[in-house]
CSV table of C-alpha atoms in Angstrom, one decimal:
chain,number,residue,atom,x,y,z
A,119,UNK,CA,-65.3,-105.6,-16.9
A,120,UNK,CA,-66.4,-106.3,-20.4
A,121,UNK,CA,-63.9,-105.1,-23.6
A,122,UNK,CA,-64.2,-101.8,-25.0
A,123,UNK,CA,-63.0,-103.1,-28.5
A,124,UNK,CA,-64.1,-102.4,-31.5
A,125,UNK,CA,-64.8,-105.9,-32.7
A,126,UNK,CA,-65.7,-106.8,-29.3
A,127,UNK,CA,-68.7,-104.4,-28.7
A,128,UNK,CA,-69.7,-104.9,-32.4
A,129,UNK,CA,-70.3,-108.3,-31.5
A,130,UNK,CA,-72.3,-107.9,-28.5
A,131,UNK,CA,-73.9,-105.3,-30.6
A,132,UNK,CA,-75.3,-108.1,-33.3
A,133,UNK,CA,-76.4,-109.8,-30.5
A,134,UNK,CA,-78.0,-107.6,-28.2
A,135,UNK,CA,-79.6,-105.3,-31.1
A,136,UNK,CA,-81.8,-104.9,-34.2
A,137,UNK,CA,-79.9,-102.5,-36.2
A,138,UNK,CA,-82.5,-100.0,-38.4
A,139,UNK,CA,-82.2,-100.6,-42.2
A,140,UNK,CA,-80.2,-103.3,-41.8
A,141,UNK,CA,-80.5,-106.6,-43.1
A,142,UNK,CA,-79.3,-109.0,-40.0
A,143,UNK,CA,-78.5,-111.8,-42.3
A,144,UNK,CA,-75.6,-109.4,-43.9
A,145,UNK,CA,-74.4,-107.5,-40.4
A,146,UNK,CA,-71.9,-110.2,-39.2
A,147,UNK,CA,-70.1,-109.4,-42.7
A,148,UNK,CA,-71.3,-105.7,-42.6
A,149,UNK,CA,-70.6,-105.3,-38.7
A,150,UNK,CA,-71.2,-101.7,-37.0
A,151,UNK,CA,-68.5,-99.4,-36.6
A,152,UNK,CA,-68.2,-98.7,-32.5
A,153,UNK,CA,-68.0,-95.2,-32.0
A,154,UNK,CA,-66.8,-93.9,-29.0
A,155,UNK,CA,-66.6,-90.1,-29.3
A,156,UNK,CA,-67.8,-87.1,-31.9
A,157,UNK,CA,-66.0,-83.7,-32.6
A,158,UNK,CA,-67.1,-81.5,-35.3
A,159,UNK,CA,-67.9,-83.4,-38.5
A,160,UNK,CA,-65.4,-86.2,-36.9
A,161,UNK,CA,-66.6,-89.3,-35.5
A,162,UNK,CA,-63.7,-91.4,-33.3
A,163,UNK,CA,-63.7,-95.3,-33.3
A,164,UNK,CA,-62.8,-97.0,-30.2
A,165,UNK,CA,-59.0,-97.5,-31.4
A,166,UNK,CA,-59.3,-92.8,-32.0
A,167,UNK,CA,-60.0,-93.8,-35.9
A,168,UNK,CA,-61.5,-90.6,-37.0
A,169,UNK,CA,-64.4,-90.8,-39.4
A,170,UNK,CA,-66.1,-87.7,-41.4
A,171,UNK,CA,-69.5,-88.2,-41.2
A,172,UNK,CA,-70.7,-86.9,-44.4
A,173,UNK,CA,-74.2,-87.9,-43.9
A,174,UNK,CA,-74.7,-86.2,-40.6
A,175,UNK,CA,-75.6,-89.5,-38.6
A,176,UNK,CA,-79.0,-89.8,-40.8
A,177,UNK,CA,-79.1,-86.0,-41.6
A,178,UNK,CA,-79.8,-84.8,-38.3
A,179,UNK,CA,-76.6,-83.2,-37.4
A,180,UNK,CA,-76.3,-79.2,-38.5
A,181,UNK,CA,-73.1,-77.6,-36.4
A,182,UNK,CA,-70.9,-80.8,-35.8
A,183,UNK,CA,-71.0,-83.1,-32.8
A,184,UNK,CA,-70.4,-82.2,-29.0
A,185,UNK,CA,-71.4,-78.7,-30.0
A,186,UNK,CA,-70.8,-76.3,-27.2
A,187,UNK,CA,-73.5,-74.2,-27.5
A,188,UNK,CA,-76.1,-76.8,-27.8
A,189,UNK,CA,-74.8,-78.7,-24.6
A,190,UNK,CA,-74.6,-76.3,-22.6
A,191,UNK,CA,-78.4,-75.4,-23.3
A,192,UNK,CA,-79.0,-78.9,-22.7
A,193,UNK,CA,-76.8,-79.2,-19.5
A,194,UNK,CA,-79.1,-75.7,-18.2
A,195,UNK,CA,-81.8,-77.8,-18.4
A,196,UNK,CA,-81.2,-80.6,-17.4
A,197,UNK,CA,-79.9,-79.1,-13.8
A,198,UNK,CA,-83.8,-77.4,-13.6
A,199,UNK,CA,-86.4,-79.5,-15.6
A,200,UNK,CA,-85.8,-82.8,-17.6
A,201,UNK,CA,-89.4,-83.4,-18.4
A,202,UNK,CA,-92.9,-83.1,-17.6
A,203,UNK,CA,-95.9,-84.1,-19.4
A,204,UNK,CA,-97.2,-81.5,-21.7
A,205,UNK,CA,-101.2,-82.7,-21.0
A,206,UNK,CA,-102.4,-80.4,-18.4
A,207,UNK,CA,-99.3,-78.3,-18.1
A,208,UNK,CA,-96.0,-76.4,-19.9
A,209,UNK,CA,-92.7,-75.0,-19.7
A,210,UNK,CA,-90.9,-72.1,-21.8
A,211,UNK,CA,-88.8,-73.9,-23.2
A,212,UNK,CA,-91.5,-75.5,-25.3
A,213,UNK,CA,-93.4,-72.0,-25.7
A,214,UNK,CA,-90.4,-70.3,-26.6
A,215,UNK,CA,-89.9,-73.2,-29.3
A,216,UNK,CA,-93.1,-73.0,-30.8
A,217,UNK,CA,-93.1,-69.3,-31.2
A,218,UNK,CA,-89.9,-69.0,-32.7
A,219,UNK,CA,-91.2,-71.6,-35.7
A,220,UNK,CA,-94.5,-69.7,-36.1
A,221,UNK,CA,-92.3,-66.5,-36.7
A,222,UNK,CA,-90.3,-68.5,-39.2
A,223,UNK,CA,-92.9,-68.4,-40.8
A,224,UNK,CA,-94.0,-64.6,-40.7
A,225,UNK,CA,-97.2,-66.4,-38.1
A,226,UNK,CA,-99.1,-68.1,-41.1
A,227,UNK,CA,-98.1,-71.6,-38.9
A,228,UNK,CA,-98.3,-72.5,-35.7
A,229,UNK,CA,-100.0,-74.6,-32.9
A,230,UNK,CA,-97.1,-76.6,-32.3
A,231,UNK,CA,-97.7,-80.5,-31.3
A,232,UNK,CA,-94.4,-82.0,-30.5
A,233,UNK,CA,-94.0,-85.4,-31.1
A,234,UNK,CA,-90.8,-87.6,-31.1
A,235,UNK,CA,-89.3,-88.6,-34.5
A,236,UNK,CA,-90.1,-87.8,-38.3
A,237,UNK,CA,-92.5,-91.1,-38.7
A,238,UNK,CA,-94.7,-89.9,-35.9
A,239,UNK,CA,-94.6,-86.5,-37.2
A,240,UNK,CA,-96.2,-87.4,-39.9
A,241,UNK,CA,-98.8,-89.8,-38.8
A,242,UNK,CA,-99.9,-86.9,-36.6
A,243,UNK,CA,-99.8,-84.4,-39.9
A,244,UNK,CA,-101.8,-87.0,-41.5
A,245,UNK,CA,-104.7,-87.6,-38.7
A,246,UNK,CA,-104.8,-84.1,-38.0
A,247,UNK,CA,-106.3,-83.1,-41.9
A,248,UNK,CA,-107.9,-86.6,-41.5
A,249,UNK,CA,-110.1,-85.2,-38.1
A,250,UNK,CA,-110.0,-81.5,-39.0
A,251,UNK,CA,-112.0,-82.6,-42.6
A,252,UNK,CA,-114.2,-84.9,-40.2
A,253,UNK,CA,-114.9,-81.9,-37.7
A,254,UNK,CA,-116.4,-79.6,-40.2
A,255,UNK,CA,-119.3,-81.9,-41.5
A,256,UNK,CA,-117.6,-84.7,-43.2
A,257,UNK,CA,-118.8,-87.7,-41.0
A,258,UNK,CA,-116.6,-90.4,-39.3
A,259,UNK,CA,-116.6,-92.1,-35.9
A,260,UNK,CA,-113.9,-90.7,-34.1
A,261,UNK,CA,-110.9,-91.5,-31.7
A,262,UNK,CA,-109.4,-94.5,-33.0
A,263,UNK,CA,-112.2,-95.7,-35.3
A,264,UNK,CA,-111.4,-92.1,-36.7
A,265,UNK,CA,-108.6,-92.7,-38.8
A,266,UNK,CA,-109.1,-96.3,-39.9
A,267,UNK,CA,-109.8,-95.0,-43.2
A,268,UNK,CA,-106.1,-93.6,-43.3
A,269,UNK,CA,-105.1,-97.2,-43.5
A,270,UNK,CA,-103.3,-98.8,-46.4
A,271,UNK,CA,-105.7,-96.3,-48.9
A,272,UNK,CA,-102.9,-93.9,-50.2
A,273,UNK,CA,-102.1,-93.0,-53.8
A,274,UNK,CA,-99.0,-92.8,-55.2
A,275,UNK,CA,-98.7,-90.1,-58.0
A,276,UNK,CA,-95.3,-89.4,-60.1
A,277,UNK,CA,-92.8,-87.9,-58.6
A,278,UNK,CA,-91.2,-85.0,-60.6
A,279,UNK,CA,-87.4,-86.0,-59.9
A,280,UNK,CA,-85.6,-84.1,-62.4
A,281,UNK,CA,-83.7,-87.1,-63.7
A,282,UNK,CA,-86.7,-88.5,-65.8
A,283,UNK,CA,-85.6,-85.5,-67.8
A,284,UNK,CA,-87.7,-83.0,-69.7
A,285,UNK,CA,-91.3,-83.0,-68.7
A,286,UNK,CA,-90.9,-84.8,-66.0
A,287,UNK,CA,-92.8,-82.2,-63.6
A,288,UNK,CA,-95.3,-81.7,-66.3
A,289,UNK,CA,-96.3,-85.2,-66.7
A,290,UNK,CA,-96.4,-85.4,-62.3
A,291,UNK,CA,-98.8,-82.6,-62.1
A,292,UNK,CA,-100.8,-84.1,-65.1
A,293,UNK,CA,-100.8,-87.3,-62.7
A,294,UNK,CA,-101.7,-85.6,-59.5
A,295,UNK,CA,-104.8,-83.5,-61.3
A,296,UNK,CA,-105.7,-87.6,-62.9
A,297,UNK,CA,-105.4,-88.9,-59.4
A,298,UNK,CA,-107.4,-85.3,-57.6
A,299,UNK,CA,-110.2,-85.3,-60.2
A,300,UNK,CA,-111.2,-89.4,-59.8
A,301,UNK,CA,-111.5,-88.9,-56.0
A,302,UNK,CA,-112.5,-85.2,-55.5
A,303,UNK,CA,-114.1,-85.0,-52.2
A,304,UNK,CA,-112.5,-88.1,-51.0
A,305,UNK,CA,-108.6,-86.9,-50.9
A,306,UNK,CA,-107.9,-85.2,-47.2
A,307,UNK,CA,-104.5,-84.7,-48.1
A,308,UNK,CA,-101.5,-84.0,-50.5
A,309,UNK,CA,-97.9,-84.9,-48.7
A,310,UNK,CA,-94.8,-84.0,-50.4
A,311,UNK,CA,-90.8,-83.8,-49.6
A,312,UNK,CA,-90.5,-80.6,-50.5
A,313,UNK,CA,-87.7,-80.0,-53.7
A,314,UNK,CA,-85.7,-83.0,-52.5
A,315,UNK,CA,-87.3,-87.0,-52.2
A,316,UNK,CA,-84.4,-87.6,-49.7
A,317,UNK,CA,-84.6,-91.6,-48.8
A,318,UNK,CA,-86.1,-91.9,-53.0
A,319,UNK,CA,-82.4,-91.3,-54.4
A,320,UNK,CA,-82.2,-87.8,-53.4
A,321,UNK,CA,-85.0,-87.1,-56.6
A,322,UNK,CA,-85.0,-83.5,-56.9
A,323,UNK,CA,-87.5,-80.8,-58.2
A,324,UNK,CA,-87.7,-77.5,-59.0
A,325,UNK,CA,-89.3,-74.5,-56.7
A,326,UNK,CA,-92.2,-74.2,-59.7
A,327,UNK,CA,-93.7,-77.8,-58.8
A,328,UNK,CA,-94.3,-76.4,-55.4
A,329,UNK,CA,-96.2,-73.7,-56.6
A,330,UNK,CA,-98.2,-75.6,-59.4
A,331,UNK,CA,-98.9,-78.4,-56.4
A,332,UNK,CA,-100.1,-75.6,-54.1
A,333,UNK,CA,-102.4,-74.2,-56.9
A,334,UNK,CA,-103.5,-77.6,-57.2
A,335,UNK,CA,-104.5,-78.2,-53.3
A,336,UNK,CA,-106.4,-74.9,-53.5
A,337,UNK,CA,-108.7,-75.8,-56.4
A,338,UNK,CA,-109.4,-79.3,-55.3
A,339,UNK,CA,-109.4,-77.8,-51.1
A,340,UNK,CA,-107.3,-80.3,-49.9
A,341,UNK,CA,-104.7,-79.6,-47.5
A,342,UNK,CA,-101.1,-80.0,-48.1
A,343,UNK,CA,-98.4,-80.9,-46.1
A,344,UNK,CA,-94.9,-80.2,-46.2
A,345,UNK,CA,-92.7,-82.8,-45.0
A,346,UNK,CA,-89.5,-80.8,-44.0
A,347,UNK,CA,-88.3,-83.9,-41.6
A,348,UNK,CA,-84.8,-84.0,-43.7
A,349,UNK,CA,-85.1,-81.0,-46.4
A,350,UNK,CA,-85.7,-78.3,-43.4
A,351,UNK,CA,-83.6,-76.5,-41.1
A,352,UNK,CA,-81.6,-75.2,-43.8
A,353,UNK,CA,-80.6,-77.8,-45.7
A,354,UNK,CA,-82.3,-76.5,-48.9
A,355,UNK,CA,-80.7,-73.7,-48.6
A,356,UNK,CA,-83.4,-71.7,-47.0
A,357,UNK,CA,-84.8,-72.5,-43.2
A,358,UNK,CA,-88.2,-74.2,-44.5
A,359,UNK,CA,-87.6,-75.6,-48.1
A,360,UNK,CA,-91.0,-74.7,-48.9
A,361,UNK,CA,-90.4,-71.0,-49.2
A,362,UNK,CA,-88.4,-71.6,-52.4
A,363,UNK,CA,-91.9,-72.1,-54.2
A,364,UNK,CA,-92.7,-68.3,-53.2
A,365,UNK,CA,-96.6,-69.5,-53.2
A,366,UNK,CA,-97.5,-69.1,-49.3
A,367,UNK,CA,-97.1,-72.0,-46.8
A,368,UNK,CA,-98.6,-75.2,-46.5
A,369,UNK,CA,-101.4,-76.2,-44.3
A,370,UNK,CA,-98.9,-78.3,-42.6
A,371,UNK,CA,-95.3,-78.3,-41.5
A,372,UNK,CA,-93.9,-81.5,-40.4
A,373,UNK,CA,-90.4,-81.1,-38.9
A,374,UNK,CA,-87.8,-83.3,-37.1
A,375,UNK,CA,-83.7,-84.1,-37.9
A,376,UNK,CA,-82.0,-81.2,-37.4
A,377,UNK,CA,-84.3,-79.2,-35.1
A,378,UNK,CA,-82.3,-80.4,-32.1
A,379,UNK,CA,-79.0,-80.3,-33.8
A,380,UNK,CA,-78.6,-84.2,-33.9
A,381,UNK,CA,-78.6,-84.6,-29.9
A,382,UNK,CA,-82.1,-85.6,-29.2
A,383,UNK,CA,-85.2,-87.2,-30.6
A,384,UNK,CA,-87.5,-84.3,-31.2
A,385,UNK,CA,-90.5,-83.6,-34.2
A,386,UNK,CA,-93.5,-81.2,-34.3
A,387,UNK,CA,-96.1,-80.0,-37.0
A,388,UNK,CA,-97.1,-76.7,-38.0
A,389,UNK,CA,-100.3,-76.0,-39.0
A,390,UNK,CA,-103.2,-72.9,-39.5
A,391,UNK,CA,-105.3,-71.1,-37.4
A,392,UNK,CA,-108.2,-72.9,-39.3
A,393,UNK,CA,-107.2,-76.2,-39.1
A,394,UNK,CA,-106.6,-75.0,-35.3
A,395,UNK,CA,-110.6,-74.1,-35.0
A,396,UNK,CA,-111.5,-76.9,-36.3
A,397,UNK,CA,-110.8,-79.0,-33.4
A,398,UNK,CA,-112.1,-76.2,-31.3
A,399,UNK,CA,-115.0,-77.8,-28.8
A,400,UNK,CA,-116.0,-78.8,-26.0
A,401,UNK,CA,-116.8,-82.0,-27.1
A,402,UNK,CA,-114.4,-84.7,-26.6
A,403,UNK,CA,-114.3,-86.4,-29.6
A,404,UNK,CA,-113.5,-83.5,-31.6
A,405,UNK,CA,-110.2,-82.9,-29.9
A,406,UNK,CA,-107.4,-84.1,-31.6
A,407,UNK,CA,-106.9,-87.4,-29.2
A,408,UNK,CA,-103.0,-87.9,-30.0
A,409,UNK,CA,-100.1,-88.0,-26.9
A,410,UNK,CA,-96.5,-89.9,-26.0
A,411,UNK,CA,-94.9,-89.8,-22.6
A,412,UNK,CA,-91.9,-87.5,-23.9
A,413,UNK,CA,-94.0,-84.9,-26.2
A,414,UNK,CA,-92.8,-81.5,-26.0
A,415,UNK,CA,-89.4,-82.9,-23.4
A,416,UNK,CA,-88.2,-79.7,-22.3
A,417,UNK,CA,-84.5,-81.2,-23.1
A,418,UNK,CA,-85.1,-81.7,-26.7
A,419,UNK,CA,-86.7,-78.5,-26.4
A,420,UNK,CA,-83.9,-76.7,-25.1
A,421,UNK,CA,-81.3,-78.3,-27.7
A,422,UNK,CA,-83.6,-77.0,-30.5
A,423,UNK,CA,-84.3,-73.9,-28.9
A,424,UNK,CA,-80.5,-73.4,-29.0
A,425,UNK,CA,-80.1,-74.2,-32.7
A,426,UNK,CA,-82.4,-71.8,-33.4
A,427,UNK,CA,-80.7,-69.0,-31.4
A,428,UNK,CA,-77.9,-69.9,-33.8
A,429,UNK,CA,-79.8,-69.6,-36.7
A,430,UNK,CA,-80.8,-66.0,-36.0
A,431,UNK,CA,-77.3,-65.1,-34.3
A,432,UNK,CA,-74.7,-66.7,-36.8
A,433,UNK,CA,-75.8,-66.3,-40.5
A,434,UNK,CA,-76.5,-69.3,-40.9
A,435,UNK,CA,-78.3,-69.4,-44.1
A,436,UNK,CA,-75.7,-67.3,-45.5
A,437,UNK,CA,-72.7,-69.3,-44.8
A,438,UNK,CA,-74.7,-72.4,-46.0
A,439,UNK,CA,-74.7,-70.5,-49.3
A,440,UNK,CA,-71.2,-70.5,-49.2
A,441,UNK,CA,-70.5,-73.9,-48.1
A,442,UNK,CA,-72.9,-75.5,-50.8
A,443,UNK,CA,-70.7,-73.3,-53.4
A,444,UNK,CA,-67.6,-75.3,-51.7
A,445,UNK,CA,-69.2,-78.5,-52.1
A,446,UNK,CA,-70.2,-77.6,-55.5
A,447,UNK,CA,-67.0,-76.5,-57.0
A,448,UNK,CA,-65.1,-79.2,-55.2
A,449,UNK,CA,-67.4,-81.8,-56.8
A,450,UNK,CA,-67.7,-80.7,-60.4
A,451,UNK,CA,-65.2,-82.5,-62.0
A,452,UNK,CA,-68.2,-85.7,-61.6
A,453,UNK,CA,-70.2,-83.7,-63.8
A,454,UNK,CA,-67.5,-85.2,-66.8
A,455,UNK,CA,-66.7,-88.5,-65.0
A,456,UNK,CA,-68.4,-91.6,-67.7
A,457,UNK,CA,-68.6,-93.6,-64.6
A,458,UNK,CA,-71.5,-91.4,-63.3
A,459,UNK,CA,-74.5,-89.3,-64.0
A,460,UNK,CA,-76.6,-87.1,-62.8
A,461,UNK,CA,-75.2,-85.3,-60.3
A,462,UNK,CA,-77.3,-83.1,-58.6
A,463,UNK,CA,-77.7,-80.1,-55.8
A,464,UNK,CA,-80.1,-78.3,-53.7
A,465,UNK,CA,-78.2,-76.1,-51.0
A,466,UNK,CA,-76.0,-78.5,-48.5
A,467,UNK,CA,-77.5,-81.6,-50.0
A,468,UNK,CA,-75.3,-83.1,-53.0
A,469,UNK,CA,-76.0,-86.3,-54.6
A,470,UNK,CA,-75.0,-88.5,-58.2
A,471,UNK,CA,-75.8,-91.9,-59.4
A,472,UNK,CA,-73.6,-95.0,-60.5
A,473,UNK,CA,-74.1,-95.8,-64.0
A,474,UNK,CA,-73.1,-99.6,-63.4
A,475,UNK,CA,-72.9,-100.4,-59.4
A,476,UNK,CA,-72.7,-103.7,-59.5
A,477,UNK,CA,-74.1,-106.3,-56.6
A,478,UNK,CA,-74.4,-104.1,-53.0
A,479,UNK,CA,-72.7,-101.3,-53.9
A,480,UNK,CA,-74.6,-99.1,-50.9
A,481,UNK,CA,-72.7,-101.7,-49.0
A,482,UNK,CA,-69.0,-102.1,-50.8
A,483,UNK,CA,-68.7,-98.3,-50.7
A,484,UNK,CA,-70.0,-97.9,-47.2
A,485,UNK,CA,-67.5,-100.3,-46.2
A,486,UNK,CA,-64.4,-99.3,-48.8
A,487,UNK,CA,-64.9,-95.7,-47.5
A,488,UNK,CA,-64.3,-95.8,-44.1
A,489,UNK,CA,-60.3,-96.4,-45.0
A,490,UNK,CA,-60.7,-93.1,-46.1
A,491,UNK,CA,-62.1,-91.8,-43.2
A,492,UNK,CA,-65.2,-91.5,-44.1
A,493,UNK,CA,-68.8,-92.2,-42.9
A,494,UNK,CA,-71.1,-92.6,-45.7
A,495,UNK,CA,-74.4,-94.4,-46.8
A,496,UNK,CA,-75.1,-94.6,-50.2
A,497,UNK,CA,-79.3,-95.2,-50.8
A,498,UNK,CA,-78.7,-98.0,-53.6
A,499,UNK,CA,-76.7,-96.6,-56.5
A,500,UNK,CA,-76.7,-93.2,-55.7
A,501,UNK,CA,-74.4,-91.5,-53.7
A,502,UNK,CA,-75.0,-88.5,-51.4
A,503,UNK,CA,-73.2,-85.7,-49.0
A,504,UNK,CA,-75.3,-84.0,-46.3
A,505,UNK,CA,-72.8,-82.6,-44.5
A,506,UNK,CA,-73.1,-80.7,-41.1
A,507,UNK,CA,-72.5,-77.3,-41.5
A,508,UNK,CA,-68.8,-77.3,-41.1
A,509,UNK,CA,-67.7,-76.8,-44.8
A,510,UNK,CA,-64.3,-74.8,-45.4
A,511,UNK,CA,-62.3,-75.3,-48.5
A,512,UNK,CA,-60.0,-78.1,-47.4
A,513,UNK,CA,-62.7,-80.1,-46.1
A,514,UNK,CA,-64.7,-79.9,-49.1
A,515,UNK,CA,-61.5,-81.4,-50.8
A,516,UNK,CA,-61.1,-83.9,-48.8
A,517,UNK,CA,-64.4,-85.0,-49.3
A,518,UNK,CA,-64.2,-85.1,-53.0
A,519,UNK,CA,-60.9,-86.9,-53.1
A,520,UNK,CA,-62.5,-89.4,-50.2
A,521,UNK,CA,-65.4,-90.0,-52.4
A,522,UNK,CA,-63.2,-90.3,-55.5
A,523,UNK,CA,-61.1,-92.8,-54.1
A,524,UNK,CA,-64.3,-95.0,-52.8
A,525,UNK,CA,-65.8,-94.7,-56.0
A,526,UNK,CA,-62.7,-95.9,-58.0
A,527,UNK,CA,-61.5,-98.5,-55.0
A,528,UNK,CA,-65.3,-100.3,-55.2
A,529,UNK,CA,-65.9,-100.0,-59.2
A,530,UNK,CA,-62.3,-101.7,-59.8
A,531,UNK,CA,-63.0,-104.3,-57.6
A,532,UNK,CA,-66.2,-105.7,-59.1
């Protein structure tokens, strides 16, 4: 029988795997940490080193690992229907799903299409507004010759990340009306990370920018889409971050993460009743011609099905607003600290830059914090907390005083 060891498994791991957002060249000095077990906010190594994962594995974790009541909605199902394809036929736990999102969002969104993971989410956001333009008189081949002209022919406008300081969101919307004039009537679509660019830094904006942007979408009649992959679910501080703008909803909701409470791979989009009739025909081409084997998997289902029983059952929202006040008095004495700037909120998402980081510091403090028993991924210089929802006093010290003691272990050292 093959070793169980932690150095033993990470090696057959660099062998056997291509790690995500790792460089390979650096992983035999960077090597995985094996993880055996999860409880809570705690991960276990395979020696019962405990870890506090203060990114929630990638953001996707809301009420800690091994949860009870999510397993045992997934173990229900499991024991009566894993899977079957959603083409041609349907279970309730998929139904039930997609209704309880549309009332989210008081039934202005709906028409779920499940998908598998926030990328594919949004490529199916993106070729739905794509088709649905092309269905109602705008011309295009269609299946896959349809959305060739999605490829590589993006723009890029400013992003209004409240670090650029005053005028920032100004001088984005002045960009994004530049960019919306030059190519009115060729624009399908505006996509933004609603209040918080999450893998940008954690670039934050303010509620107004959502209205503005949806003003903005309405004059030039472009649709836009939310992308609430990491920002929804509550993370904001509301369910969908997009309600903070208090303008309406979005054409499109893309969401993923923490819909299935970090146990399974699950995503789905939102959208109207018009962009709904759009593809309405009997003609094949105008159907929206977009499948995987696992869409709509009636386990993933049930797991977010169950998180969303929670949301309506436990306060949720509420005791996030209380947590997020933990984090934030716990944290304020950076606000002082020369050694960093900008620190930074929105709901249970904290974040604050390095002023002088040095050479891999995402990787120094990633490595230097797990002797303080704690999991942690800094994206470049700045350092961020998403936290599951698991945030008491005492834990919200002991993540300030593990952070403060990466931060002063990895800056004296270089």
């Amino acid at each position: 029988m093959k070793s169980l060891n932690s150095p033993d498994l990470a090696a057959r791991s660099l062998a056997a795997l291509w790690h995500p957002c790792t460089q390979m060249a650096r992983a035999a000095v960077t090597p995985p940490l094996a993880i055996a077990r999860g409880e809570g906010p705690w991960l276990f190594d395979l020696e019962g080193r405990r870890y506090f994962d203060a990114n929630s594995s990638w953001w996707v974790n809301l009420f800690g690992h091994s949860d009870a009541g999510i397993r045992a909605a997934i173990t229900h199902q499991l024991e009566t229907l894993p899977h079957v394809m959603l083409a041609g036929c349907t279970h309730a736990p998929a139904v039930e799903l997609a209704e309880k999102l549309s009332a989210l969002t008081g039934g202005a969104l709906g028409h779920a299409f499940f998908a598998s993971d926030g990328a594919s989410a949004v490529e199916i956001a993106l070729k739905m507004s794509f088709h649905s333009w092309s269905n109602r008189g705008q011309a295009v081949a269609v299946f896959r010759d349809a959305y060739d002209p999605l490829l590589m022919r993006a723009h890029i406008v400013d992003s209004p990340d409240a670090r650029q300081g005053p005028g920032s969101e100004a001088r984005a919307l002045a960009d994004l009306r530049r960019v919306l004039t030059a190519r009115r009537g060729h624009v399908a679509a505006l996509i933004i990370e609603p209040l918080v660019q999450c893998a940008a830094g954690m670039a934050m904006h303010e509620p107004s920018y959502l209205r503005a942007v949806r003003a903005l979408c309405d004059e030039f009649d472009i649709h836009l889409i939310a992308d609430e992959i990491a920002v929804g679910c509550g993370r904001s501080g509301t369910f969908f971050a997009f309600e903070q703008g208090e303008c309406g909803w979005p054409d499109f909701i893309t969401l993923s993460k923490g819909i299935s409470g970090g146990t399974l791979p699950l995503s789905l989009v939102l959208t109207t009743e018009t962009v709904y009739q759009s593809f309405w025909s009997e003609q094949v081409g105008r159907g929206f011609l977009h499948s995987h084997s696992y869409t709509g998997n009636a386990l993933a289902c049930a797991a977010a099905n169950a998180v969303l029983d929670r949301f309506a059952a436990d306060q949720v929202l509420e005791k996030n607003r209380v947590q997020a006040g933990l984090l934030a008095e716990a944290f304020a004495p950076l606000a002082t600290d020369p050694r960093v700037h900008h620190l930074r909120q929105r709901g249970m998402i904290l974040a604050f830059d390095v002023r002088e980081p040095g050479e891999r510091f995402a990787e120094r403090f990633h490595l230097a914090a797990r002797a303080h028993e704690l999991l942690i991924r800094p994206i470049g210089a700045t350092v961020y907390l998403m936290p599951p929802y698991l945030i008491d006093a005492p834990a919200a010290q002991f993540l300030f005083q593990a952070v403060m003691a990466t931060l002063s272990e990895v800056l004296d050292a270089a």
